Coordinates of C-alpha atoms in Angstrom, one line a residue:
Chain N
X1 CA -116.2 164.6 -159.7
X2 CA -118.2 167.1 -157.5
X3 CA -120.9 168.4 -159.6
X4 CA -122.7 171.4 -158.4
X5 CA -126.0 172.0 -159.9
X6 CA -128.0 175.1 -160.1
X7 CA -131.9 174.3 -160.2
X8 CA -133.0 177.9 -161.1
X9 CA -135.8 179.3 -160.2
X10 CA -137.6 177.0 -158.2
X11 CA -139.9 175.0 -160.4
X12 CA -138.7 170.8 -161.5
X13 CA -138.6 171.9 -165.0
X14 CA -136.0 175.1 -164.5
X15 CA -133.0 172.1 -164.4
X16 CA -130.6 173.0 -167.5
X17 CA -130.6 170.0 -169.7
X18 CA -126.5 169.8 -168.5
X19 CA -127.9 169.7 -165.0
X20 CA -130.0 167.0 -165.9
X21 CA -127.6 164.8 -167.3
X22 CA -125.1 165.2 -164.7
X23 CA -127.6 164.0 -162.4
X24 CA -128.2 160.9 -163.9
X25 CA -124.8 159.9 -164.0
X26 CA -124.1 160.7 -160.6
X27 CA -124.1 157.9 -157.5
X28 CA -125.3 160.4 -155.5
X29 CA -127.2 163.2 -155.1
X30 CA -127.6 166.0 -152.3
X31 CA -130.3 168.8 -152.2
X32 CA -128.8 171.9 -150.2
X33 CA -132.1 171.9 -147.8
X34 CA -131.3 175.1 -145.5
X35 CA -132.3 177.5 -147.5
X36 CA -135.4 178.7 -149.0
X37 CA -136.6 175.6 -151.5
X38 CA -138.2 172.7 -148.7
X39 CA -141.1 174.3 -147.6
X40 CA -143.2 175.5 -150.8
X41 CA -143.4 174.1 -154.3
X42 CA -140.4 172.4 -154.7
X43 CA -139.6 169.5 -152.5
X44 CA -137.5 166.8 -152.1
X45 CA -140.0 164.0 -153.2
X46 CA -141.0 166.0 -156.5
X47 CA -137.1 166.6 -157.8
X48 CA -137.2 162.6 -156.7
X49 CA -140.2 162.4 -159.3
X50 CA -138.9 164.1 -161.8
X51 CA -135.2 163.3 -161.7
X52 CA -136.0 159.3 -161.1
X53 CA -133.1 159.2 -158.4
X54 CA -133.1 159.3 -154.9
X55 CA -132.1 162.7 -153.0
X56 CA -130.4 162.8 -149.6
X57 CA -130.9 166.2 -147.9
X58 CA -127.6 168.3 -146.8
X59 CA -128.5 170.1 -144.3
X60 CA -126.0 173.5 -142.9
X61 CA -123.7 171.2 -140.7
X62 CA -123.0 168.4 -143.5
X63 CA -122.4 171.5 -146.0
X64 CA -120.1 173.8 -144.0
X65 CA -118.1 171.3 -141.4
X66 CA -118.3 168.0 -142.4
X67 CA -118.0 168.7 -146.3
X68 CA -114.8 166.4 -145.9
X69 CA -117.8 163.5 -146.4
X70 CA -119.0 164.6 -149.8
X71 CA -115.2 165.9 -151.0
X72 CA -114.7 162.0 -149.7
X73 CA -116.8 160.5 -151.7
X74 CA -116.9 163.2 -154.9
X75 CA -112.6 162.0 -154.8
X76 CA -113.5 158.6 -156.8
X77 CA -116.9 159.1 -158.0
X78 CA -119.3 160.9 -159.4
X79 CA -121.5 163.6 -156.8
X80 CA -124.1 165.9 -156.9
X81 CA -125.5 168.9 -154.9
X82 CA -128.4 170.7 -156.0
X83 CA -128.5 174.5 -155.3
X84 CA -131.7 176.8 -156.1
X85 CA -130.6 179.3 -158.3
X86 CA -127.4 179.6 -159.6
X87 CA -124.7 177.5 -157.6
X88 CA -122.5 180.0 -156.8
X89 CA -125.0 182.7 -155.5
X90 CA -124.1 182.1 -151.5
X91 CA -120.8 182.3 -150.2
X92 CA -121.5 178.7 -148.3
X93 CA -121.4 176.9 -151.9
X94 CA -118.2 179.0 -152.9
X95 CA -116.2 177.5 -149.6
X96 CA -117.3 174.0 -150.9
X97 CA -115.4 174.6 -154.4
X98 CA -112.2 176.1 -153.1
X99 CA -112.1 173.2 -149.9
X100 CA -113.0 170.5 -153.6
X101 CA -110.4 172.2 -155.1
X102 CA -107.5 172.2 -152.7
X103 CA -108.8 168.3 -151.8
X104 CA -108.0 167.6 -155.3
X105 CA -111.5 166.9 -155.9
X106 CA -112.5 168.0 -159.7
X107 CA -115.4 170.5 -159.4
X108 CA -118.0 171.1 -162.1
X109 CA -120.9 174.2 -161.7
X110 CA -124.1 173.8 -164.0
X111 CA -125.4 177.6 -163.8
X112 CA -128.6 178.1 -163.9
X113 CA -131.2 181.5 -163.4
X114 CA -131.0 183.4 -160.0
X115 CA -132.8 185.9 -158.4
X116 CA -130.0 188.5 -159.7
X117 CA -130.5 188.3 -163.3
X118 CA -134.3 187.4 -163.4
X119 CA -135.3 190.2 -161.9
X120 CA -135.0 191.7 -165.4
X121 CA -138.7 190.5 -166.2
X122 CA -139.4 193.7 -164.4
X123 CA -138.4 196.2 -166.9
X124 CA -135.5 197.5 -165.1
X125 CA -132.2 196.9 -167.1
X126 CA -129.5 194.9 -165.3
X127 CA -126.7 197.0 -165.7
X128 CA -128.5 199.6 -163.7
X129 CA -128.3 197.9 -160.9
X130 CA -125.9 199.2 -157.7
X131 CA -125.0 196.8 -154.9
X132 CA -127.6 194.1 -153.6
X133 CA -128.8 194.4 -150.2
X134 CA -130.0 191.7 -147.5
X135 CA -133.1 193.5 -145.3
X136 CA -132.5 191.3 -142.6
X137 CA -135.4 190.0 -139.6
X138 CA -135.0 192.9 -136.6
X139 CA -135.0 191.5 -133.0
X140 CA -136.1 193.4 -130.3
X141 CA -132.8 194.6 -129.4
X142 CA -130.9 194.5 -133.0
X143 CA -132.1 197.0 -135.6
X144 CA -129.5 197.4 -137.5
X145 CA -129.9 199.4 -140.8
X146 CA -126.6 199.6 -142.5
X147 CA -128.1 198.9 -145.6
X148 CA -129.7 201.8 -145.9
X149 CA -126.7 203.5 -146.6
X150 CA -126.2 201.3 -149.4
X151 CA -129.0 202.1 -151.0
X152 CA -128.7 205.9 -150.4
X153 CA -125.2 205.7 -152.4
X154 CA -127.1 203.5 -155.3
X155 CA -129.6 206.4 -155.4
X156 CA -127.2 209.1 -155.4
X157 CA -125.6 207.7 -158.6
X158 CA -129.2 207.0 -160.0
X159 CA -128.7 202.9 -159.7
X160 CA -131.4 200.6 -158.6
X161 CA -131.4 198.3 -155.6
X162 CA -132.3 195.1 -155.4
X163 CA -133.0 194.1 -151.8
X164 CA -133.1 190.7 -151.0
X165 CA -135.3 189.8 -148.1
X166 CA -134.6 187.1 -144.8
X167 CA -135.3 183.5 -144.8
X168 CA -135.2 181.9 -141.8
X169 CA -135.0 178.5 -141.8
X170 CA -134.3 175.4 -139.5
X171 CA -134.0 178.1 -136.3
X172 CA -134.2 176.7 -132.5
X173 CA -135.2 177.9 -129.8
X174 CA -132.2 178.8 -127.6
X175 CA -133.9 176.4 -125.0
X176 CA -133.9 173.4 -127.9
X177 CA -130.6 174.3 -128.7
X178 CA -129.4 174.4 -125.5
X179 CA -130.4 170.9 -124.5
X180 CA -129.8 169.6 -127.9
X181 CA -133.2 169.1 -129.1
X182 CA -133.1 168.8 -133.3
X183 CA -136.6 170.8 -133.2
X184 CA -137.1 173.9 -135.1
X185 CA -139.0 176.7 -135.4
X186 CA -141.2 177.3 -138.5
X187 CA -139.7 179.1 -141.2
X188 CA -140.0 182.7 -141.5
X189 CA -140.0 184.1 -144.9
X190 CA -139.9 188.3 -144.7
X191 CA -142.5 189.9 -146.6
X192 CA -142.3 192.5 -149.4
X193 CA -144.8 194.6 -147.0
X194 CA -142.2 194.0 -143.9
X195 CA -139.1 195.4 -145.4
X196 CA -141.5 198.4 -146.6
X197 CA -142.1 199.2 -142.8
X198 CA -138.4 198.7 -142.1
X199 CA -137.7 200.8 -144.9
X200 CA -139.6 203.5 -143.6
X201 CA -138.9 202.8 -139.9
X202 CA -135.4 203.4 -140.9
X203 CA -135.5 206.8 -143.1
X204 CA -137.7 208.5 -140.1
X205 CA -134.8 207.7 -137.8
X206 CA -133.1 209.4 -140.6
X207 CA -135.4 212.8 -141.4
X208 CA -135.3 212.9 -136.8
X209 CA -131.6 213.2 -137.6
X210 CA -132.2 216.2 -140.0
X211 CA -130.6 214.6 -142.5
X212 CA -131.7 214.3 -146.0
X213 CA -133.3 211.2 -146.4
X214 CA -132.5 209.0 -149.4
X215 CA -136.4 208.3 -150.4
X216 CA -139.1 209.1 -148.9
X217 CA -143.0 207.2 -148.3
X218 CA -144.1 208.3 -151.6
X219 CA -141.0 206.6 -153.4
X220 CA -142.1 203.8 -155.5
X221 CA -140.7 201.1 -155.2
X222 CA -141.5 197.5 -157.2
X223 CA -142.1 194.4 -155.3
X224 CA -141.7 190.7 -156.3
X225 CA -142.9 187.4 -155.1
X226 CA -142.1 184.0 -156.9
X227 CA -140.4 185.4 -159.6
X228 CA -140.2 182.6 -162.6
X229 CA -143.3 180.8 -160.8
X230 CA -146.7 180.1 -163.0
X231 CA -147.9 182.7 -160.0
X232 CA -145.7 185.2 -160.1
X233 CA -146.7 189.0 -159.2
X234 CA -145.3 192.4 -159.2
X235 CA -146.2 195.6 -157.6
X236 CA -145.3 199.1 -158.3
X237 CA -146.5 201.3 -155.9
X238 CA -145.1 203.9 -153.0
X239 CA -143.5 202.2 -150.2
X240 CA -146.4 203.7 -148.2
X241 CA -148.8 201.8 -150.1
X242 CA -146.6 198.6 -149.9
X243 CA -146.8 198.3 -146.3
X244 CA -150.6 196.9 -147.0
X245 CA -149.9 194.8 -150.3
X246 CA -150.3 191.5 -149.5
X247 CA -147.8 189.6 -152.1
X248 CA -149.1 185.8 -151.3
X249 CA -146.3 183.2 -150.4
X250 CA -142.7 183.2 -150.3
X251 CA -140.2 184.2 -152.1
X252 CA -140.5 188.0 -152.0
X253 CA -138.3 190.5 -153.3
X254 CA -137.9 194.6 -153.6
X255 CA -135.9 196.9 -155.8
X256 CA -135.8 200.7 -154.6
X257 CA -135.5 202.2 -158.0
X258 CA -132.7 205.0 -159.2
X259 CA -133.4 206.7 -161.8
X260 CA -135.6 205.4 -164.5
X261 CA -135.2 205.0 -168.3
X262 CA -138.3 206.1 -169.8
X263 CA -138.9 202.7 -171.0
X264 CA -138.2 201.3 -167.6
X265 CA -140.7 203.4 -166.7
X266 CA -143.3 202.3 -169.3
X267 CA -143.0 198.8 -168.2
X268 CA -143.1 199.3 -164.0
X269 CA -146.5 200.8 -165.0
X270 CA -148.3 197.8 -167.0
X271 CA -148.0 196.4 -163.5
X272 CA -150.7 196.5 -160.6
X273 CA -150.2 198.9 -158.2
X274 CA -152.3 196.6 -155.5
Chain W
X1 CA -148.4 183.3 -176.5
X2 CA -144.8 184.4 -177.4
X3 CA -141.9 182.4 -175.4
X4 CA -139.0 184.1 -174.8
X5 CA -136.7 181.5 -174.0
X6 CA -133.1 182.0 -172.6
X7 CA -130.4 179.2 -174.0
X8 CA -127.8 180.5 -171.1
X9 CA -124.1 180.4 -171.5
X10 CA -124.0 179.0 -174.4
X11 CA -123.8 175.1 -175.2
X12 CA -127.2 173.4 -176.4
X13 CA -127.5 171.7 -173.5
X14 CA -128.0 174.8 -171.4
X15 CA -131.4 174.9 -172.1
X16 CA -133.4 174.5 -169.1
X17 CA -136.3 171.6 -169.4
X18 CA -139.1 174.1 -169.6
X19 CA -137.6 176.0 -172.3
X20 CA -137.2 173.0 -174.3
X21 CA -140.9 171.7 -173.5
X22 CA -142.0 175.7 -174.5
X23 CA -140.1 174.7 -177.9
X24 CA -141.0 171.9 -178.8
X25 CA -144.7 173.3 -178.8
X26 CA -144.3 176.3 -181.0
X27 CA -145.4 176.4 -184.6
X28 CA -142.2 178.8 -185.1
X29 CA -138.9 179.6 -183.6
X30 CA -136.7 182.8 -183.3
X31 CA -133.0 182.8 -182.7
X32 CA -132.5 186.2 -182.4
X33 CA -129.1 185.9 -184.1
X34 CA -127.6 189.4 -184.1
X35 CA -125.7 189.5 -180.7
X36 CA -122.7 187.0 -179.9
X37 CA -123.4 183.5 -180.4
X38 CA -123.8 182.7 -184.3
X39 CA -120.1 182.8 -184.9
X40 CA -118.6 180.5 -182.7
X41 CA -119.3 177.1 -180.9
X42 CA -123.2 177.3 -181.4
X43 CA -125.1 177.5 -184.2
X44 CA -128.4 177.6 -185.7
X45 CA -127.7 173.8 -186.9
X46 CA -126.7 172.6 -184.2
X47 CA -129.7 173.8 -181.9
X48 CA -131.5 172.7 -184.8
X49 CA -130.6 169.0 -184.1
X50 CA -130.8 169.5 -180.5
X51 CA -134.4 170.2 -180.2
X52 CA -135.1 168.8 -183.1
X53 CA -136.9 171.6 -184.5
X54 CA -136.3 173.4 -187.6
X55 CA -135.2 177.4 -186.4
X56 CA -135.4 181.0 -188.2
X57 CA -133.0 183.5 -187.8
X58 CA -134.4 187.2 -186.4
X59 CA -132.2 189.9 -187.1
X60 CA -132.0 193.2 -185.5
X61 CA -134.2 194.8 -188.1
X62 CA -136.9 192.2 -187.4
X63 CA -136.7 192.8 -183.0
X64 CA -136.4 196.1 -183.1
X65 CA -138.3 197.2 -186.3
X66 CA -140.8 195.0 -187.4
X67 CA -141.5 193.2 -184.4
X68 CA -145.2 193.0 -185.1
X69 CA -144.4 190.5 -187.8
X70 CA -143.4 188.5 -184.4
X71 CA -146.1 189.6 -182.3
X72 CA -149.2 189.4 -185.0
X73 CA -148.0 185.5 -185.4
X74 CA -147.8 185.0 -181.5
X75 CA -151.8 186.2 -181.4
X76 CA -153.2 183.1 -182.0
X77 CA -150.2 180.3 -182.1
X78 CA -147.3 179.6 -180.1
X79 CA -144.3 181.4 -181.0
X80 CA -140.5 181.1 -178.9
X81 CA -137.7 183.6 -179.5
X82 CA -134.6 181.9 -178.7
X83 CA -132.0 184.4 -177.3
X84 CA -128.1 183.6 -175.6
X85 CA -127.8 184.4 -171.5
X86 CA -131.3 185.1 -170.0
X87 CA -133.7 186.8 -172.2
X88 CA -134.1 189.7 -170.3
X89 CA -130.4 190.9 -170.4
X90 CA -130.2 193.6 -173.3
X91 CA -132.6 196.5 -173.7
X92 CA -133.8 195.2 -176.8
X93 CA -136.0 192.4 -175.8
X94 CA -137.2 194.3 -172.8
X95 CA -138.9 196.4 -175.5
X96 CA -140.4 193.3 -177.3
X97 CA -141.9 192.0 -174.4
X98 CA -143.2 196.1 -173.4
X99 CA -144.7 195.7 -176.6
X100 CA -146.5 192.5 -176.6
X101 CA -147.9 193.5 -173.5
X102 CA -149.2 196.8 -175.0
X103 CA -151.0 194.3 -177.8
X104 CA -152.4 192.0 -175.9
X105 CA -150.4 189.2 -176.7
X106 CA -149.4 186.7 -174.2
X107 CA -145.4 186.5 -173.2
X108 CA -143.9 184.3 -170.9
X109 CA -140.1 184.6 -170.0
X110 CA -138.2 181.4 -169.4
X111 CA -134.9 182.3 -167.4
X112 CA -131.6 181.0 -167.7
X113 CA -128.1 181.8 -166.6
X114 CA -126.1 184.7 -168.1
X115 CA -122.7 186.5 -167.2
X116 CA -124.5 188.7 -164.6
X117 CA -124.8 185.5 -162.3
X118 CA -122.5 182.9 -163.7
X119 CA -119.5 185.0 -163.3
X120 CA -119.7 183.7 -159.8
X121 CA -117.7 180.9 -160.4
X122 CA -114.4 182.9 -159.9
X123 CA -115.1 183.1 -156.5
X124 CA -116.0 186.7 -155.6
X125 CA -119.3 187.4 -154.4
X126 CA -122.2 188.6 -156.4
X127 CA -123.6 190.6 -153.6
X128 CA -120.4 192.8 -153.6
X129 CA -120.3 193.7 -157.2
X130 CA -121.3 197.5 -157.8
X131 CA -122.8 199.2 -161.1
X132 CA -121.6 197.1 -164.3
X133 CA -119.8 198.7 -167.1
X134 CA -119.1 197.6 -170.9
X135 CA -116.1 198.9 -172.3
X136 CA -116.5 199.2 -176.3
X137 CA -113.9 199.3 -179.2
X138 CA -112.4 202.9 -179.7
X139 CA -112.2 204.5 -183.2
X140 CA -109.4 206.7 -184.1
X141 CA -111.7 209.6 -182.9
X142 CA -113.8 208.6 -180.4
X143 CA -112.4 207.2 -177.1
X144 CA -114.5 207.3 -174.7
X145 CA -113.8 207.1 -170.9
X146 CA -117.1 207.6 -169.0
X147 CA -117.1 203.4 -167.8
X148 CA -113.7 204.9 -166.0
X149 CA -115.7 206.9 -163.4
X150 CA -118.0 204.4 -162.4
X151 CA -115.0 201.7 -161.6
X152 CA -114.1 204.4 -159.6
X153 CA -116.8 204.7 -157.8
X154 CA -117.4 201.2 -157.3
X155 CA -113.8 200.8 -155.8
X156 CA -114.7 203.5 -153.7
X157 CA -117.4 201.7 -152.2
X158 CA -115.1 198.8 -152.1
X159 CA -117.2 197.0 -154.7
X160 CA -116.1 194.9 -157.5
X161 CA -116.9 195.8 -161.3
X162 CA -117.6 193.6 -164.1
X163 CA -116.7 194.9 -167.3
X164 CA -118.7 193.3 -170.2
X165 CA -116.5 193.8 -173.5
X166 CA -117.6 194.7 -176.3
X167 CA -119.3 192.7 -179.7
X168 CA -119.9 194.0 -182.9
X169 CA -121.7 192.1 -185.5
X170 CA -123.2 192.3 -188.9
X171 CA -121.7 195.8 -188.8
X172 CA -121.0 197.3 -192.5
X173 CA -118.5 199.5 -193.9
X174 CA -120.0 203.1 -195.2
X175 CA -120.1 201.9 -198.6
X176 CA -121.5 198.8 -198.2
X177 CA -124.2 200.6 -196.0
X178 CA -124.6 203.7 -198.5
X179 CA -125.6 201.4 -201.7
X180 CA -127.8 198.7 -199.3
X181 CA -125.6 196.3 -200.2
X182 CA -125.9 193.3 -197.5
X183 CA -122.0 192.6 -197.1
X184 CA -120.9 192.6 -193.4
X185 CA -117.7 192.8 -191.7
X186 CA -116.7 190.2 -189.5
X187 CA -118.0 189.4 -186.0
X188 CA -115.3 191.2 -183.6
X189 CA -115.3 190.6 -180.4
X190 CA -112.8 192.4 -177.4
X191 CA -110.6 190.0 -176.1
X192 CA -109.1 191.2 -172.1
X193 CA -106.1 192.0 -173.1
X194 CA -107.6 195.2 -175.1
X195 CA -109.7 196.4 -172.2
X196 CA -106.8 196.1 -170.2
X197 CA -104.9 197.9 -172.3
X198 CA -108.1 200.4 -172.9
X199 CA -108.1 200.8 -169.0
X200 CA -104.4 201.1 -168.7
X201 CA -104.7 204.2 -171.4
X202 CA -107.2 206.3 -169.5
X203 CA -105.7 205.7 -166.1
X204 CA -102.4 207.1 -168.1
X205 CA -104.9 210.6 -168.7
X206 CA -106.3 210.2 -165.0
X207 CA -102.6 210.2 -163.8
X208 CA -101.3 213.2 -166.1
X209 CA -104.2 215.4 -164.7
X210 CA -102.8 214.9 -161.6
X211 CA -105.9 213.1 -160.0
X212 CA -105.3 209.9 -158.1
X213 CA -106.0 206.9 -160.5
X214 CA -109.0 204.3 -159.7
X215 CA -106.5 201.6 -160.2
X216 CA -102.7 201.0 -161.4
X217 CA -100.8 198.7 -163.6
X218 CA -100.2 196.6 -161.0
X219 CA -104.2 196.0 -160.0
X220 CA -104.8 192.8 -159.9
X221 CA -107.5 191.9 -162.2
X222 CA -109.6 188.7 -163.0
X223 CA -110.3 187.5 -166.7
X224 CA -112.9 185.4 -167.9
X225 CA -113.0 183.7 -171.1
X226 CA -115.9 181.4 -172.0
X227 CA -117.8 181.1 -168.9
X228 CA -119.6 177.8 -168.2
X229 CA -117.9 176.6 -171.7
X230 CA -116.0 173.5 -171.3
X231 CA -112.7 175.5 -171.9
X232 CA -113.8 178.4 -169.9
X233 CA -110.4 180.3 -168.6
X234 CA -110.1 182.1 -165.8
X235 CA -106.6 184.5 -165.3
X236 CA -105.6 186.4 -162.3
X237 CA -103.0 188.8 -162.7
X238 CA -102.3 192.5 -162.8
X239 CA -103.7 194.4 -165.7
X240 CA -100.4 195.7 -166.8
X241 CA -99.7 191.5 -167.2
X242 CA -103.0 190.9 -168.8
X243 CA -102.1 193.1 -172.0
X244 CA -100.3 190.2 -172.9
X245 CA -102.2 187.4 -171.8
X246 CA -104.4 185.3 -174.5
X247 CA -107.2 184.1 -173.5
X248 CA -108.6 182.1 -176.4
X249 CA -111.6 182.6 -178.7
X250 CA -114.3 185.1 -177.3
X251 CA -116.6 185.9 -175.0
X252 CA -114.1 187.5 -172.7
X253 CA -115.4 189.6 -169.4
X254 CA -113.3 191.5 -166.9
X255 CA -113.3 192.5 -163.5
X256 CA -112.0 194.8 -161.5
X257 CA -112.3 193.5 -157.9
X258 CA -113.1 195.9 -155.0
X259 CA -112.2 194.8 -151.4
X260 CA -111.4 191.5 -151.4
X261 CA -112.8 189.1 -148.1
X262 CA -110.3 186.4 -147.4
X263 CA -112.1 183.7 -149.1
X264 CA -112.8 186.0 -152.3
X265 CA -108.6 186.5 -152.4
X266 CA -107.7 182.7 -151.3
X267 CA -110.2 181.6 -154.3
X268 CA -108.7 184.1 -156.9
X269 CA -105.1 182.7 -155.8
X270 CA -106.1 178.9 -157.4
X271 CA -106.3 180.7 -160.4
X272 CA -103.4 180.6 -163.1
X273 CA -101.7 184.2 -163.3
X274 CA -100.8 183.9 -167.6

């Protein structure tokens, strides 16, 4: 059996007692490591701690090309690979069932909270939601800003947006990877106050175009860092404003707003606007 | 400080570790029992064994009315409102929390998996889900249609739409209601094969207006019965074919799917079609 566990938010003690139990019972146990978890709060040797078992990183390569090893070893016992959040949130994981399942391999998810539904604690109600959006890290020569059209259809039907924001993790250098080096770059988290610049980087490309833009600086906008942490924080203030709130470590998030409920609105303003 | 605590999909064991710890601490706990959960698989008793913990029931009238029973006792003790999915989910307890806030008490959200997230585990992508809908029961004279528009305009997009179905509880007949009398009628719940059939219905009116339908008989649709439950279903077939599929005791969900990638359709294929 091929358990895939969800460990929520990002804290030890966000583990479903069903996650917990399939753990136990389990010969052995992988941490999905390329994503956001490894390099605040939660790491390996704390889930060791609190789960009493050892953990073996997987990094992208074990996980996406040689998954035939864990689907191996998952075929006549018991396996485990943790996931932050919910299993299922990344297409990556989703690959991993279907390959289990065609292997023959029994498959078992333990949901847990993501990003998707927490971001409730703001005030804004779920099904008022439109599409997510990635705001991905620009290069110097790749801008791209497809998603702004996303989020210019969400606001046309009055939905909000939730935009989730790059993580860039385990990058090389093209030298280091060129010569096979395993060294990697620091991870690169983007900040709520990044995407704001983007954001408005974008919709004055826009307005040059004479087209009507789909907000505007003064749209407020409600940003989130380490949501489900002891520290979390949200903002509500104008995407102008954002581009100088400093939101403290990673993970960050932002929802461009549709229209709001006057409740919804009650609740974005008990928050700080700084 | 009031907990809100999420039990996720269902089963006592979907408690995460930190709702339990906020649990075990409190000097009283809520289950707020008026949405899906109290009439099949868990109950009050058996969460009660489970955290070992004796538990009161908090009916609508007590969220949504006299809530500052709730919040006077969470001034100075510790006091956990248990509710199904993540607490944040419904409108209702968005309000509870707005208003704890407003009187100074202290409330912390513990997260947990609902629908919105776990309904991953078909395979399609969360981040390619549009605006969700929930399709209610009609009444002889009121059949409403207006959840039609925005499947439309999800499919539009190319985006897939999860249709929550509807629950009614501790609902009363007239009479009942007219001489206070505390009888209720029992729990229904809307299995797929009635919101397929619902769907099926306005797409007929769509059709005879001459406008060109959102979807067709032969859509293929995906139905969900019990996620995360250990006899969770999952059916992929058209809707015309899901009117007479039976999906077992409740909750059910539906979705329309938008586009579908490769590995989204490939995934939905492992599926059994009745």
């Amino acid at each position: 059996m091929l358990y895939l566990v969800g460990l929520g938010l990002g804290n030890v003690d966000d583990i479903t007692m069903k996650g917990m139990a399939a753990i136990q019972k389990c010969s052995r146990v992988y941490l999905e490591s390329y994503t956001s978890i490894m390099s605040f709060g939660l790491d390996k040797k704390k889930l060791e701690e609190f789960f009493d078992k050892e953990i073996e990183e997987a990094d992208r390569a074990l996980i996406e090309l040689d998954y035939n090893i864990i689907l191996d070893e998952a075929f006549d016992s018991d396996i485990c690979l943790l996931v932050v959040g919910d299993p299922l949130g990344a297409t990556t994981h989703t690959g991993l069932v279907l390959a289990g399942r065609k292997a023959g391999v029994n498959v078992e998810i333990v949901h847990n909270a993501s990003i998707i539904n927490a971001v409730g604690c703001c005030g804004l109600q779920l099904y008022r939601f439109g599409e997510i959006i990635s705001i991905v890290f620009w290069e110097e020569d790749w801008r791209p800003d497809s998603y702004y059209f996303k989020i210019a259809e969400n606001r046309k039907r009055g939905l909000h947006t939730l935009c989730l924001l790059d993580i860039r993790t385990k990058e090389q250098t093209t030298e280091d990877m060129m010569r096979g080096r395993k060294e990697f770059l620091p991870p690169k988290y983007m900040t709520c106050s990044e995407a704001a610049k983007q954001l408005l980087e974008i919709v004055d490309r826009i307005t040059k175009k004479n087209m009507k833009p789909a907000y505007t600086p003064s749209t407020e906008c409600v940003a989130l860092a380490r949501i489900g942490w002891d520290n979390q924080k949200i903002i509500f203030c104008s995407l102008e404003a954002l581009c100088d709130v400093e939101m403290g470590p990673p993970l960050h998030s932002l929802i461009i707003p549709g229209e709001l409920h006057p409740m919804e609105m009650e609740f974005l303003k008990t928050f700080p606007t700084s």
